[in-house]
Coordinates of C-alpha atoms in Angstrom, one line a residue:
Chain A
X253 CA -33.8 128.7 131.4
X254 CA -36.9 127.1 131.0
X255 CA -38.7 130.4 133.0
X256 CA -37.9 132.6 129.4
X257 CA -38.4 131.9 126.2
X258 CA -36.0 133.5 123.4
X259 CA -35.7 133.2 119.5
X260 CA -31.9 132.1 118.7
X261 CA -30.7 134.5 116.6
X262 CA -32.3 137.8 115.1
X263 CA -31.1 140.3 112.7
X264 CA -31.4 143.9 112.4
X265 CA -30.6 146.6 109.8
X266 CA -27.6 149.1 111.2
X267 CA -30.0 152.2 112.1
X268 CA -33.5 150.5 112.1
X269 CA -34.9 149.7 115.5
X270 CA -34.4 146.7 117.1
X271 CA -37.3 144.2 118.6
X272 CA -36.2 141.5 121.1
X273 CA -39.1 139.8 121.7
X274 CA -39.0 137.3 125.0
X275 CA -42.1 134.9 126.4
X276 CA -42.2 134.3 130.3
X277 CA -45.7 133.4 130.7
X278 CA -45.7 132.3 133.9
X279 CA -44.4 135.0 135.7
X280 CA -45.4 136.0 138.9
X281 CA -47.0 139.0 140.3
X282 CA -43.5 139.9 141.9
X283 CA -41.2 139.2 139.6
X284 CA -39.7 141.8 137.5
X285 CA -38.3 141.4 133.7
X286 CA -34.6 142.0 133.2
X287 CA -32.8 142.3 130.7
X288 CA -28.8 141.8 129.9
X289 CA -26.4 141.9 126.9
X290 CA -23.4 140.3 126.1
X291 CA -20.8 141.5 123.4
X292 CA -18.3 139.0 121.8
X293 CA -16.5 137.2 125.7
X294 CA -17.2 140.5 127.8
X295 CA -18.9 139.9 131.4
X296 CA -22.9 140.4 130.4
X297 CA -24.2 144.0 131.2
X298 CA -27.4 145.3 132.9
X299 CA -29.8 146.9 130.2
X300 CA -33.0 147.6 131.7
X301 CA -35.9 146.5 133.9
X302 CA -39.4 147.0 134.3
X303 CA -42.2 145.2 136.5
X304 CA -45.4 146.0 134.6
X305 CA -45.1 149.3 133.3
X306 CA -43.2 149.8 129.8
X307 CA -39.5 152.0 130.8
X308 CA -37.1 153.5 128.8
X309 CA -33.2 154.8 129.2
X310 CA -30.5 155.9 128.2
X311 CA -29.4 152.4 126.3
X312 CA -33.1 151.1 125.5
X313 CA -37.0 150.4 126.2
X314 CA -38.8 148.0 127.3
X315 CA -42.6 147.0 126.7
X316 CA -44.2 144.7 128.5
X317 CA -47.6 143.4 127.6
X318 CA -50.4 144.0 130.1
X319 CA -51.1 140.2 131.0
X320 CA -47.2 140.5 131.9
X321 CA -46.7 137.0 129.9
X322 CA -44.7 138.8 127.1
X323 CA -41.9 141.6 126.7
X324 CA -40.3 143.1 123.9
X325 CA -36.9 145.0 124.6
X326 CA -36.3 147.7 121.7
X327 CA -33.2 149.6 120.9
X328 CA -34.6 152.6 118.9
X329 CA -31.4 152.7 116.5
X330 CA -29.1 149.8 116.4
X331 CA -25.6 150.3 116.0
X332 CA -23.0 147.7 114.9
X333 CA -21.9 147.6 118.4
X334 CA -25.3 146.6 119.4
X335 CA -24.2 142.9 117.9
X336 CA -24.5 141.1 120.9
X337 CA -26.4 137.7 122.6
X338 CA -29.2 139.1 124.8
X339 CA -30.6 137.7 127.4
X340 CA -34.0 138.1 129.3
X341 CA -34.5 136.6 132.7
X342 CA -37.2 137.2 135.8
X343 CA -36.0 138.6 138.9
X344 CA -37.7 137.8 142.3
X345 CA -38.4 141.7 144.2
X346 CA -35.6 142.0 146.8
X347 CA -35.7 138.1 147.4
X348 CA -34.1 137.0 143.9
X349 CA -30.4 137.3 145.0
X350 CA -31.6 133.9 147.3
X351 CA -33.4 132.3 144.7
X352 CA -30.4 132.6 142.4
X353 CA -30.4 134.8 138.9
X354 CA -30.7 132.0 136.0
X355 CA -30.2 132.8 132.4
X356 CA -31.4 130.9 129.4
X357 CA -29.7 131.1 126.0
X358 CA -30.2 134.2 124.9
X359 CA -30.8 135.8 121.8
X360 CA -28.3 136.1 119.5
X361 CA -28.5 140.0 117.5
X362 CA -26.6 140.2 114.6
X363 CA -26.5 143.8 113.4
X364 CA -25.8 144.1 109.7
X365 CA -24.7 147.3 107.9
Chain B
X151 CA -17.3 149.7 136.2
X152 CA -18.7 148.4 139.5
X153 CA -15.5 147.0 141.7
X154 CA -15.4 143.5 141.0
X155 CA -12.1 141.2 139.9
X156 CA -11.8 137.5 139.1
X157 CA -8.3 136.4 139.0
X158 CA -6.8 134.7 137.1
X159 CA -8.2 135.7 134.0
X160 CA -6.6 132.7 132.3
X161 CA -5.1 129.3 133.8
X162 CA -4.2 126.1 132.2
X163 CA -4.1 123.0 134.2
X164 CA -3.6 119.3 134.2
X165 CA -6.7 116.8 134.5
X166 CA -6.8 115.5 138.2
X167 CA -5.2 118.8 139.8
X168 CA -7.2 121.0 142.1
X169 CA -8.0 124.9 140.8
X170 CA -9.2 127.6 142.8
X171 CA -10.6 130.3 140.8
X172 CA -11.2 134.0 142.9
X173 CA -13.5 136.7 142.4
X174 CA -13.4 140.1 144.2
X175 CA -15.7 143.1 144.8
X176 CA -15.7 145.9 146.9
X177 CA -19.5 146.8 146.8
X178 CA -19.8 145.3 149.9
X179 CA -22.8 143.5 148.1
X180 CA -24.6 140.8 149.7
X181 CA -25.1 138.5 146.7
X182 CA -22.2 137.0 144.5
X183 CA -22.9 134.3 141.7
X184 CA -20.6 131.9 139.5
X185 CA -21.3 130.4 136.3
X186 CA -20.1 128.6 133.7
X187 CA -20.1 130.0 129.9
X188 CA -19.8 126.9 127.2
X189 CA -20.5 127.0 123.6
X190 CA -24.5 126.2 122.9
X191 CA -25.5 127.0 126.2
X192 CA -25.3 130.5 127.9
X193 CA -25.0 131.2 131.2
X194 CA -25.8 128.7 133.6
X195 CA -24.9 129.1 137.3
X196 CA -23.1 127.0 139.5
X197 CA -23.2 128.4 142.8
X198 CA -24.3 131.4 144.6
X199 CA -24.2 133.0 148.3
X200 CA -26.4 135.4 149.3
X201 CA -23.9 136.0 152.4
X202 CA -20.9 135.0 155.1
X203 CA -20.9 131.4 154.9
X204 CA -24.3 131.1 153.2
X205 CA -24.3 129.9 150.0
X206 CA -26.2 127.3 147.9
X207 CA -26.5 125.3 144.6
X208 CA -26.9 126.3 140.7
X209 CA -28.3 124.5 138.1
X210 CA -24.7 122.9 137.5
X211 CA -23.0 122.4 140.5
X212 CA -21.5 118.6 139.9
X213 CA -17.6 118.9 140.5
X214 CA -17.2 122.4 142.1
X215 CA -17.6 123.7 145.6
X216 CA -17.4 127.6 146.9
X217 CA -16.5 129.1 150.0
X218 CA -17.5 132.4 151.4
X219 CA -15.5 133.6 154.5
X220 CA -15.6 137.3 153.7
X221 CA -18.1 139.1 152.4
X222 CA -15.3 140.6 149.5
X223 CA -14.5 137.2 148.3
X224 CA -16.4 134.2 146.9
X225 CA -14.1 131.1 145.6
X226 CA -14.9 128.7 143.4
X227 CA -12.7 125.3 143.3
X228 CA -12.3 122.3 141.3
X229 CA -11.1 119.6 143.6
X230 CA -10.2 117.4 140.8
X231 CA -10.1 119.4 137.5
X232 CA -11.9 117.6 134.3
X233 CA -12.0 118.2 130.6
X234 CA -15.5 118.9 130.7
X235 CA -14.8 121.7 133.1
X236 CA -13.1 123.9 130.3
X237 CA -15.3 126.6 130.2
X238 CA -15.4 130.6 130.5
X239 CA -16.4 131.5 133.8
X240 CA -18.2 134.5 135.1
X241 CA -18.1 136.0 138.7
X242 CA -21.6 138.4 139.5
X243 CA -22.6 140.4 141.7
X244 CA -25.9 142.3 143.2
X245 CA -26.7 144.2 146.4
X246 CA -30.3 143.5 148.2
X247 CA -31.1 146.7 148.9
X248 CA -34.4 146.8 147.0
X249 CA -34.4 145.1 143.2
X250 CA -31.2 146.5 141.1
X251 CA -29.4 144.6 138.5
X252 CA -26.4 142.4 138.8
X253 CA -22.4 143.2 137.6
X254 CA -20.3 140.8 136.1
X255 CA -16.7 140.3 136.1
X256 CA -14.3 139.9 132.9
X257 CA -14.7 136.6 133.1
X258 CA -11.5 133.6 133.9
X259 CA -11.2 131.4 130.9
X260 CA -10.0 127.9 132.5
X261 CA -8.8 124.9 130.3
X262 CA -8.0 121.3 131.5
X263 CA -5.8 119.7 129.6

């Protein structure tokens, strides 16, 4: 998805933090930042979403810079079962089920113990 | 787990046949999305209907059509199976009412033989 802009693959120490970076500089003012994970063939699951203001839950957080261009999703203490392909993608407000939901790549997380 | 089924999870067919593949949900959610999951390139979507009867084209939509007559099911089909049309395939979901984040299904994992 040329709207996103990933690194490949990443790895990560098993209890260090985890820092997926993702570029989407041209972003607009009504689009929000979503972001999904994928373990091994599963159907991809809903992390977390934020519009301009940095959000945290149960699973992650997620910091986006103030010029909106850039957002870095961190999970605070990765697990081995945080080894998964992640992917970042803009969402349309309320409209973006219309426009379609695209996915690029993703980023492949390799947690290592 | 939000309610949604693809079936079958698995199928083998012939080149040339036709193959209807079915997902399932009882959200009642307005939007339902498929897409294709091949080695190298993520998730990239076929189709998608964002209600009864409405639906419109992905980024790889070549060789596959969808019908929506209910608002439970969305069907994809294959009119004349291909090799190239091996693939994983996913089944989403996502309400409109205001901006929440999409479910996946399990995933049907077709190959044409």
């Amino acid at each position: 998805d040329a709207k996103t802009t990933q690194p490949p693959s990443m790895d990560c120490a098993e209890g260090r933090a985890a820092n997926l970076p993702c570029n989407h500089s041209t972003i607009s003012g009504n689009e929000y930042v979503y972001w999904y994970r994928q373990i091994h063939s599963q159907g991809p699951q809903y992390i977390i979403h934020g519009l301009k203001n940095n959000e945290t839950n149960e699973m992650a957080s997620l910091i986006i810079t103030e010029d909106r261009k850039s957002s870095t999703l961190i999970l605070p203490h990765a697990t081995l079962r945080d080894t998964a392909v992640y992917y970042c993608t803009r969402v349309a407000d309320s409209g973006g089920g219309a426009d379609g939901l695209t996915f690029g790549k993703g980023t492949h997380l390799i947690i290592q113990p | 787990d939000a309610g949604i089924t693809q079936s079958p999870r698995h199928k083998v067919t012939e080149t040339g046949t036709p193959v209807t593949l079915r997902c399932h949900q009882t959200e009642n959610h307005r939007y339902m999305y498929w897409y294709r999951q091949d080695p190298g390139h993520g998730l990239r979507l076929i189709h998608y209907s964002y209600g009864v009867k409405d639906t419109d084209k992905g980024e790889v939509s070549d060789g596959y059509s969808v019908s929506r007559s209910k608002t439970e099911d969305f069907l994809l089909t294959l009119e004349s199976a291909t090799s190239s049309q091996t693939s994983v395939y996913f089944c989403a979901i996502r309400t409109d009412r205001g901006n929440t984040e999409a479910f996946f299904g399990q995933g049907t994992r077709l190959t044409v033989v």
